[in-house]
PDB file of C-alpha atoms in Angstrom:
ATOM      1  CA  MET Y   1      15.252 -25.976  28.604  1.00 39.00           C
ATOM      2  CA  ASP Y   2      13.233 -25.814  25.427  1.00 42.00           C
ATOM      3  CA  VAL Y   3       9.594 -26.347  25.755  1.00 42.00           C
ATOM      4  CA  SER Y   4       7.050 -26.741  22.693  1.00 42.00           C
ATOM      5  CA  ALA Y   5       4.042 -24.545  22.223  1.00 39.00           C
ATOM      6  CA  GLN Y   6       0.802 -26.541  23.731  1.00 44.00           C
ATOM      7  CA  GLY Y   7      -0.981 -28.030  20.874  1.00 39.00           C
ATOM      8  CA  SER Y   8       1.875 -26.875  18.675  1.00 45.00           C
ATOM      9  CA  GLY Y   9       0.604 -29.367  16.161  1.00 64.00           C
ATOM     10  CA  ARG Y  10      -0.787 -27.924  12.850  1.00 77.00           C
ATOM     11  CA  GLU Y  11      -4.373 -28.465  13.694  1.00 80.00           C
ATOM     12  CA  ALA Y  12      -4.025 -26.338  16.756  1.00 77.00           C
ATOM     13  CA  PHE Y  13      -2.270 -23.571  14.907  1.00 79.00           C
ATOM     14  CA  ASP Y  14      -4.715 -23.848  12.130  1.00 78.00           C
ATOM     15  CA  SER Y  15      -7.614 -23.811  14.477  1.00 76.00           C
ATOM     16  CA  ALA Y  16      -6.280 -20.836  16.288  1.00 74.00           C
ATOM     17  CA  PHE Y  17      -5.417 -18.837  13.062  1.00 74.00           C
ATOM     18  CA  LEU Y  18      -8.897 -19.675  11.363  1.00 77.00           C
ATOM     19  CA  GLN Y  19     -10.464 -18.273  14.824  1.00 73.00           C
ATOM     20  CA  LEU Y  20      -8.722 -15.308  14.540  1.00 79.00           C
ATOM     21  CA  ALA Y  21      -9.437 -14.464  10.990  1.00 78.00           C
ATOM     22  CA  GLY Y  22     -12.796 -15.299  11.530  1.00 74.00           C
ATOM     23  CA  THR Y  23     -13.349 -12.990  14.946  1.00 60.00           C
ATOM     24  CA  ASP Y  24     -15.313  -9.690  14.227  1.00 54.00           C
ATOM     25  CA  GLY Y  25     -12.274  -7.813  16.078  1.00 50.00           C
ATOM     26  CA  ARG Y  26     -14.078  -7.738  19.421  1.00 62.00           C
ATOM     27  CA  GLY Y  27     -14.076 -11.754  19.810  1.00 74.00           C
ATOM     28  CA  ASP Y  28     -11.261 -13.455  21.858  1.00 84.00           C
ATOM     29  CA  LEU Y  29      -7.969 -12.068  20.355  1.00 90.00           C
ATOM     30  CA  CYS Y  30      -5.925 -13.612  23.380  1.00 90.00           C
ATOM     31  CA  GLY Y  31      -6.869 -17.181  23.707  1.00 86.00           C
ATOM     32  CA  PRO Y  32      -5.277 -18.396  20.695  1.00 89.00           C
ATOM     33  CA  PHE Y  33      -2.119 -17.541  21.503  1.00 91.00           C
ATOM     34  CA  LEU Y  34      -2.971 -19.364  25.080  1.00 88.00           C
ATOM     35  CA  ARG Y  35      -3.485 -22.674  23.011  1.00 87.00           C
ATOM     36  CA  VAL Y  36      -1.162 -22.621  20.453  1.00 87.00           C
ATOM     37  CA  VAL Y  37       1.952 -21.227  22.625  1.00 89.00           C
ATOM     38  CA  GLY Y  38       3.079 -22.703  25.634  1.00 82.00           C
ATOM     39  CA  VAL Y  39       2.521 -19.990  28.211  1.00 94.00           C
ATOM     40  CA  THR Y  40       0.589 -18.776  31.208  1.00 95.00           C
ATOM     41  CA  GLY Y  41      -1.000 -15.742  30.166  1.00 96.00           C
ATOM     42  CA  VAL Y  42      -1.375 -13.330  27.214  1.00 95.00           C
ATOM     43  CA  ALA Y  43      -2.099  -9.706  26.436  1.00 95.00           C
ATOM     44  CA  VAL Y  44      -2.998  -7.545  23.494  1.00 94.00           C
ATOM     45  CA  SER Y  45      -2.508  -4.380  23.630  1.00 92.00           C
ATOM     46  CA  THR Y  46      -2.537  -0.915  21.338  1.00 91.00           C
ATOM     47  CA  LEU Y  47       0.550   0.875  21.836  1.00 89.00           C
ATOM     48  CA  GLY Y  48       1.839   4.263  20.965  1.00 82.00           C
ATOM     49  CA  GLN Y  49       0.789   6.565  18.029  1.00 80.00           C
ATOM     50  CA  PRO Y  50      -1.439   6.658  16.259  1.00 79.00           C
ATOM     51  CA  LEU Y  51      -4.029   4.355  18.434  1.00 82.00           C
ATOM     52  CA  GLY Y  52      -2.875   5.344  22.023  1.00 81.00           C
ATOM     53  CA  SER Y  53      -1.564   2.967  24.526  1.00 83.00           C
ATOM     54  CA  GLN Y  54      -4.617   0.760  26.024  1.00 85.00           C
ATOM     55  CA  THR Y  55      -4.952  -3.161  26.810  1.00 88.00           C
ATOM     56  CA  VAL Y  56      -7.119  -4.554  24.398  1.00 90.00           C
ATOM     57  CA  CYS Y  57      -7.829  -8.281  26.275  1.00 90.00           C
ATOM     58  CA  ALA Y  58      -5.847  -9.912  28.767  1.00 92.00           C
ATOM     59  CA  THR Y  59      -6.227 -13.566  29.728  1.00 93.00           C
ATOM     60  CA  ASP Y  60      -5.620 -13.034  33.666  1.00 94.00           C
ATOM     61  CA  VAL Y  61      -4.901 -10.275  36.065  1.00 92.00           C
ATOM     62  CA  THR Y  62      -1.037 -10.636  35.834  1.00 94.00           C
ATOM     63  CA  ALA Y  63      -0.793 -10.222  32.148  1.00 94.00           C
ATOM     64  CA  ALA Y  64      -3.184  -7.097  32.454  1.00 91.00           C
ATOM     65  CA  ARG Y  65      -0.768  -5.865  34.808  1.00 90.00           C
ATOM     66  CA  ILE Y  66       2.482  -6.893  32.742  1.00 94.00           C
ATOM     67  CA  ASP Y  67       0.715  -4.396  29.892  1.00 91.00           C
ATOM     68  CA  GLU Y  68      -0.196  -1.753  32.475  1.00 87.00           C
ATOM     69  CA  ILE Y  69       3.715  -1.651  34.000  1.00 89.00           C
ATOM     70  CA  GLN Y  70       4.908  -1.152  30.712  1.00 90.00           C
ATOM     71  CA  ILE Y  71       2.619   1.553  29.341  1.00 87.00           C
ATOM     72  CA  ASP Y  72       2.937   3.487  32.715  1.00 83.00           C
ATOM     73  CA  LEU Y  73       6.797   3.536  32.495  1.00 86.00           C
ATOM     74  CA  GLY Y  74       7.231   3.585  28.967  1.00 87.00           C
ATOM     75  CA  GLU Y  75      10.008   0.783  29.033  1.00 92.00           C
ATOM     76  CA  GLY Y  76       9.995  -2.610  28.643  1.00 94.00           C
ATOM     77  CA  PRO Y  77      10.350  -5.390  25.817  1.00 95.00           C
ATOM     78  CA  CYS Y  78       6.894  -4.438  24.495  1.00 96.00           C
ATOM     79  CA  TRP Y  79       8.459  -1.054  23.404  1.00 95.00           C
ATOM     80  CA  ASP Y  80      11.832  -2.726  21.900  1.00 96.00           C
ATOM     81  CA  ALA Y  81       9.392  -5.010  20.091  1.00 97.00           C
ATOM     82  CA  ILE Y  82       7.172  -2.611  18.706  1.00 95.00           C
ATOM     83  CA  ARG Y  83      10.639  -0.097  17.584  1.00 94.00           C
ATOM     84  CA  ALA Y  84      12.497  -3.229  16.047  1.00 95.00           C
ATOM     85  CA  ARG Y  85       9.296  -4.715  14.444  1.00 95.00           C
ATOM     86  CA  ARG Y  86      10.592  -7.974  15.529  1.00 96.00           C
ATOM     87  CA  PRO Y  87       9.702 -10.371  18.624  1.00 97.00           C
ATOM     88  CA  VAL Y  88      11.640  -9.429  21.997  1.00 96.00           C
ATOM     89  CA  LEU Y  89      11.956 -12.661  23.976  1.00 96.00           C
ATOM     90  CA  SER Y  90      12.916 -12.758  27.678  1.00 95.00           C
ATOM     91  CA  PRO Y  91      13.152 -16.414  28.216  1.00 95.00           C
ATOM     92  CA  ASP Y  92      14.865 -15.894  32.002  1.00 94.00           C
ATOM     93  CA  LEU Y  93      13.930 -12.435  33.857  1.00 91.00           C
ATOM     94  CA  ALA Y  94      16.003 -12.710  36.538  1.00 87.00           C
ATOM     95  CA  ARG Y  95      19.230 -13.084  34.106  1.00 84.00           C
ATOM     96  CA  GLY Y  96      18.144 -10.478  31.584  1.00 67.00           C
ATOM     97  CA  GLY Y  97      20.691  -7.851  32.373  1.00 73.00           C
ATOM     98  CA  GLU Y  98      20.544  -4.227  32.819  1.00 79.00           C
ATOM     99  CA  ARG Y  99      17.490  -3.037  30.190  1.00 87.00           C
ATOM    100  CA  TRP Y 100      14.182  -1.911  31.693  1.00 90.00           C
ATOM    101  CA  PRO Y 101      15.362  -1.248  35.209  1.00 90.00           C
ATOM    102  CA  GLY Y 102      12.032  -0.183  36.477  1.00 88.00           C
ATOM    103  CA  ALA Y 103       9.667  -2.577  34.717  1.00 90.00           C
ATOM    104  CA  ARG Y 104      12.153  -5.513  35.294  1.00 90.00           C
ATOM    105  CA  GLU Y 105      11.543  -4.859  39.229  1.00 88.00           C
ATOM    106  CA  ALA Y 106       7.598  -4.743  38.880  1.00 89.00           C
ATOM    107  CA  PHE Y 107       8.132  -7.705  36.829  1.00 92.00           C
ATOM    108  CA  HIS Y 108      10.157  -9.270  39.518  1.00 90.00           C
ATOM    109  CA  ALA Y 109       7.332  -8.348  42.824  1.00 90.00           C
ATOM    110  CA  LEU Y 110       4.704 -10.283  40.099  1.00 92.00           C
ATOM    111  CA  GLN Y 111       6.916 -13.123  39.869  1.00 92.00           C
ATOM    112  CA  ILE Y 112       7.054 -13.877  36.284  1.00 94.00           C
ATOM    113  CA  GLY Y 113       9.876 -16.091  35.010  1.00 95.00           C
ATOM    114  CA  ALA Y 114       9.633 -15.406  31.299  1.00 95.00           C
ATOM    115  CA  LEU Y 115       8.152 -12.757  28.685  1.00 97.00           C
ATOM    116  CA  PHE Y 116       7.976 -12.576  25.239  1.00 97.00           C
ATOM    117  CA  ALA Y 117       6.749  -9.806  23.130  1.00 98.00           C
ATOM    118  CA  PHE Y 118       5.557  -9.882  19.732  1.00 98.00           C
ATOM    119  CA  PRO Y 119       4.928  -6.723  17.710  1.00 97.00           C
ATOM    120  CA  LEU Y 120       1.483  -5.618  16.023  1.00 96.00           C
ATOM    121  CA  PHE Y 121       1.521  -3.569  12.637  1.00 94.00           C
ATOM    122  CA  VAL Y 122       0.217  -3.361   9.185  1.00 92.00           C
ATOM    123  CA  GLY Y 123       2.372  -2.031   6.618  1.00 88.00           C
ATOM    124  CA  ASP Y 124       4.401   0.879   7.851  1.00 87.00           C
ATOM    125  CA  LEU Y 125       1.748   1.340  10.453  1.00 91.00           C
ATOM    126  CA  ASP Y 126       2.353   0.222  14.134  1.00 93.00           C
ATOM    127  CA  VAL Y 127      -0.531  -0.948  15.912  1.00 93.00           C
ATOM    128  CA  GLY Y 128       0.343  -2.424  18.859  1.00 95.00           C
ATOM    129  CA  ILE Y 129       1.714  -5.467  21.206  1.00 96.00           C
ATOM    130  CA  VAL Y 130       0.961  -9.128  22.030  1.00 97.00           C
ATOM    131  CA  ASP Y 131       2.605 -10.039  25.344  1.00 97.00           C
ATOM    132  CA  LEU Y 132       2.966 -13.677  26.483  1.00 97.00           C
ATOM    133  CA  TYR Y 133       4.336 -14.505  29.824  1.00 97.00           C
ATOM    134  CA  CYS Y 134       5.210 -17.645  31.694  1.00 96.00           C
ATOM    135  CA  ASP Y 135       5.620 -18.084  35.697  1.00 94.00           C
ATOM    136  CA  ALA Y 136       8.676 -19.938  34.904  1.00 95.00           C
ATOM    137  CA  PRO Y 137      11.966 -19.315  33.116  1.00 95.00           C
ATOM    138  CA  ARG Y 138      11.268 -20.610  29.685  1.00 94.00           C
ATOM    139  CA  THR Y 139      12.779 -20.821  25.930  1.00 95.00           C
ATOM    140  CA  LEU Y 140      10.228 -20.635  23.065  1.00 94.00           C
ATOM    141  CA  THR Y 141      11.171 -23.265  20.555  1.00 93.00           C
ATOM    142  CA  SER Y 142      11.260 -21.721  17.047  1.00 93.00           C
ATOM    143  CA  ARG Y 143       8.290 -23.192  15.734  1.00 92.00           C
ATOM    144  CA  ALA Y 144       6.285 -21.445  18.966  1.00 92.00           C
ATOM    145  CA  ILE Y 145       7.991 -18.102  17.846  1.00 95.00           C
ATOM    146  CA  ASP Y 146       6.710 -18.554  14.063  1.00 93.00           C
ATOM    147  CA  ASP Y 147       3.286 -19.604  15.337  1.00 91.00           C
ATOM    148  CA  ALA Y 148       3.183 -16.703  17.600  1.00 92.00           C
ATOM    149  CA  THR Y 149       4.254 -14.011  14.748  1.00 95.00           C
ATOM    150  CA  ALA Y 150       2.085 -15.604  12.351  1.00 92.00           C
ATOM    151  CA  LEU Y 151      -1.197 -15.227  14.738  1.00 92.00           C
ATOM    152  CA  ALA Y 152       0.307 -11.772  15.695  1.00 94.00           C
ATOM    153  CA  GLY Y 153      -0.138 -10.601  11.940  1.00 92.00           C
ATOM    154  CA  VAL Y 154      -3.870 -11.626  12.017  1.00 91.00           C
ATOM    155  CA  VAL Y 155      -4.423  -9.761  15.098  1.00 92.00           C
ATOM    156  CA  SER Y 156      -2.728  -6.507  14.044  1.00 91.00           C
ATOM    157  CA  ARG Y 157      -5.402  -6.444  11.427  1.00 90.00           C
ATOM    158  CA  ARG Y 158      -8.054  -7.015  13.592  1.00 90.00           C
ATOM    159  CA  VAL Y 159      -6.939  -4.580  16.225  1.00 89.00           C
ATOM    160  CA  LEU Y 160      -6.574  -1.713  13.746  1.00 89.00           C
ATOM    161  CA  ARG Y 161      -9.993  -2.415  11.821  1.00 85.00           C
ATOM    162  CA  ASN Y 162     -11.950  -2.399  15.213  1.00 82.00           C
ATOM    163  CA  ALA Y 163     -10.244   0.730  16.239  1.00 79.00           C
ATOM    164  CA  LEU Y 164     -10.882   2.754  13.614  1.00 80.00           C
ATOM    165  CA  ASP Y 165     -14.228   1.249  12.912  1.00 76.00           C
ATOM    166  CA  ASP Y 166     -14.947   2.864  16.442  1.00 70.00           C
ATOM    167  CA  LEU Y 167     -14.115   6.043  14.981  1.00 66.00           C
ATOM    168  CA  ASP Y 168     -16.175   5.912  12.045  1.00 60.00           C
ATOM    169  CA  ASP Y 169     -18.987   8.112  12.798  1.00 50.00           C
ATOM    170  CA  PRO Y 170     -20.412  11.073  10.675  1.00 40.00           C
ATOM    171  CA  GLY Y 171     -18.533  13.728  13.225  1.00 45.00           C
ATOM    172  CA  ARG Y 172     -15.688  12.819  11.727  1.00 42.00           C
ATOM    173  CA  GLU Y 173     -13.345  13.994   8.826  1.00 41.00           C
ATOM    174  CA  MET Y 174     -11.987  10.375   8.492  1.00 38.00           C
ATOM    175  CA  ILE Y 175     -15.197   9.274   7.047  1.00 37.00           C
ATOM    176  CA  VAL Y 176     -14.661   8.961   2.757  1.00 36.00           C
ATOM    177  CA  GLU Y 177     -17.069  11.178   1.474  1.00 38.00           C
ATOM    178  CA  PRO Y 178     -18.771   9.546  -2.053  1.00 41.00           C
ATOM    179  CA  HIS Y 179     -16.907  11.825  -4.486  1.00 42.00           C
ATOM    180  CA  SER Y 180     -13.511  10.787  -3.040  1.00 47.00           C
ATOM    181  CA  ARG Y 181     -14.371   6.807  -3.299  1.00 64.00           C
ATOM    182  CA  ARG Y 182     -12.509   6.466  -6.527  1.00 74.00           C
ATOM    183  CA  GLU Y 183      -9.272   8.205  -5.344  1.00 82.00           C
ATOM    184  CA  THR Y 184      -9.546   6.040  -2.368  1.00 81.00           C
ATOM    185  CA  HIS Y 185      -9.738   2.760  -3.788  1.00 83.00           C
ATOM    186  CA  GLN Y 186      -6.947   3.884  -6.656  1.00 88.00           C
ATOM    187  CA  ALA Y 187      -4.494   5.293  -3.582  1.00 90.00           C
ATOM    188  CA  SER Y 188      -5.286   1.702  -1.632  1.00 89.00           C
ATOM    189  CA  GLY Y 189      -4.130   0.088  -5.017  1.00 89.00           C
ATOM    190  CA  MET Y 190      -1.075   1.516  -4.988  1.00 91.00           C
ATOM    191  CA  ILE Y 191      -0.172   0.881  -1.431  1.00 91.00           C
ATOM    192  CA  ALA Y 192      -1.015  -2.591  -1.959  1.00 90.00           C
ATOM    193  CA  ALA Y 193       1.794  -2.705  -4.601  1.00 90.00           C
ATOM    194  CA  GLN Y 194       4.089  -0.539  -2.889  1.00 90.00           C
ATOM    195  CA  LEU Y 195       4.112  -2.453   0.387  1.00 91.00           C
ATOM    196  CA  ALA Y 196       2.999  -6.049  -1.365  1.00 89.00           C
ATOM    197  CA  ILE Y 197      -0.090  -6.354   0.858  1.00 89.00           C
ATOM    198  CA  GLY Y 198      -3.404  -6.871   0.195  1.00 88.00           C
ATOM    199  CA  VAL Y 199      -5.851  -4.324  -0.704  1.00 86.00           C
ATOM    200  CA  ASP Y 200      -8.040  -4.543   2.478  1.00 82.00           C
ATOM    201  CA  ASP Y 201      -4.991  -4.185   4.374  1.00 87.00           C
ATOM    202  CA  ALA Y 202      -3.749  -1.146   2.285  1.00 88.00           C
ATOM    203  CA  MET Y 203      -6.989   0.340   3.147  1.00 84.00           C
ATOM    204  CA  LEU Y 204      -6.199  -0.199   6.709  1.00 86.00           C
ATOM    205  CA  VAL Y 205      -3.183   1.625   6.050  1.00 89.00           C
ATOM    206  CA  LEU Y 206      -4.274   4.339   4.308  1.00 88.00           C
ATOM    207  CA  ARG Y 207      -6.938   5.164   6.933  1.00 81.00           C
ATOM    208  CA  GLY Y 208      -4.320   4.944   9.761  1.00 85.00           C
ATOM    209  CA  ARG Y 209      -2.388   7.339   8.152  1.00 87.00           C
ATOM    210  CA  ALA Y 210      -5.216   9.642   7.546  1.00 83.00           C
ATOM    211  CA  PHE Y 211      -5.816   9.176  11.347  1.00 76.00           C
ATOM    212  CA  SER Y 212      -2.666   9.846  13.022  1.00 80.00           C
ATOM    213  CA  SER Y 213      -2.237  12.917  10.566  1.00 81.00           C
ATOM    214  CA  GLY Y 214      -5.429  14.239  11.420  1.00 73.00           C
ATOM    215  CA  ARG Y 215      -6.530  14.234   7.968  1.00 78.00           C
ATOM    216  CA  PRO Y 216      -9.617  13.390   5.969  1.00 75.00           C
ATOM    217  CA  VAL Y 217      -9.211   9.713   3.824  1.00 78.00           C
ATOM    218  CA  GLY Y 218      -9.663  11.625   0.895  1.00 80.00           C
ATOM    219  CA  ASP Y 219      -6.691  14.212   1.215  1.00 84.00           C
ATOM    220  CA  VAL Y 220      -4.528  11.654   1.725  1.00 88.00           C
ATOM    221  CA  ALA Y 221      -5.740   9.416  -1.213  1.00 89.00           C
ATOM    222  CA  ARG Y 222      -5.176  12.541  -3.377  1.00 89.00           C
ATOM    223  CA  ASP Y 223      -1.698  12.872  -2.050  1.00 92.00           C
ATOM    224  CA  VAL Y 224      -0.894   8.960  -2.758  1.00 92.00           C
ATOM    225  CA  VAL Y 225      -2.647   9.101  -6.317  1.00 91.00           C
ATOM    226  CA  SER Y 226      -0.698  12.170  -6.741  1.00 91.00           C
ATOM    227  CA  ARG Y 227       2.526  10.705  -5.839  1.00 90.00           C
ATOM    228  CA  ARG Y 228       3.276  13.395  -3.314  1.00 92.00           C
ATOM    229  CA  LEU Y 229       3.063  10.761  -0.687  1.00 92.00           C
ATOM    230  CA  THR Y 230       4.331   7.006  -1.092  1.00 91.00           C
ATOM    231  CA  PHE Y 231       4.622   4.218   1.056  1.00 87.00           C
ATOM    232  CA  GLU Y 232       7.497   2.454  -0.421  1.00 79.00           C
ATOM    233  CA  PRO Y 233      10.661   1.131   1.970  1.00 68.00           C
TER     234      PRO Y 233
END
């Protein structure tokens, strides 16, 4: 049965979008999905490299357990979604075939009816996942899928910014030194043009690449400016 998202009107979506865009990254990142998309629970997590795998927020114990199962087993819709960079929709887990046998057995024990995974990424940098679950089989409408995808795009930047801000301390090489500031801004402009994204998002991509490669931001910026490193598809 097709079920429209709760509060799927534009007013509900606009309110959720503005809330996520205005949060400082440590506010409620799960609640807006719960209100806009008609699901039982939501979890947001970082996944894989470079940020590591951990739950950022969850609306309930079951949502948190769904994340834990997939992270521990290294299988499940969240992994497929982040690899493919597109939503992975399982409207009826009881009839989902033979994918993720270990995770599926654990989901069955939790009596989950449906599970939907939406990837989080900024530019070419993978960030994590949003898992939405229902306690009964359910098919999301195309509008609900579009809304969740749009909200995931905002959450991607918030989660990445928050993770990188946590790393910004004087003892880390990621800090941009004054002498490299010009190259860093130039590099972020080049990345923005290559990926067709905003300059702020390009700066997140630059810092994320530096973190994932264990190099100072200034060094990576110089590689971009000298065209030794590009982010073009």
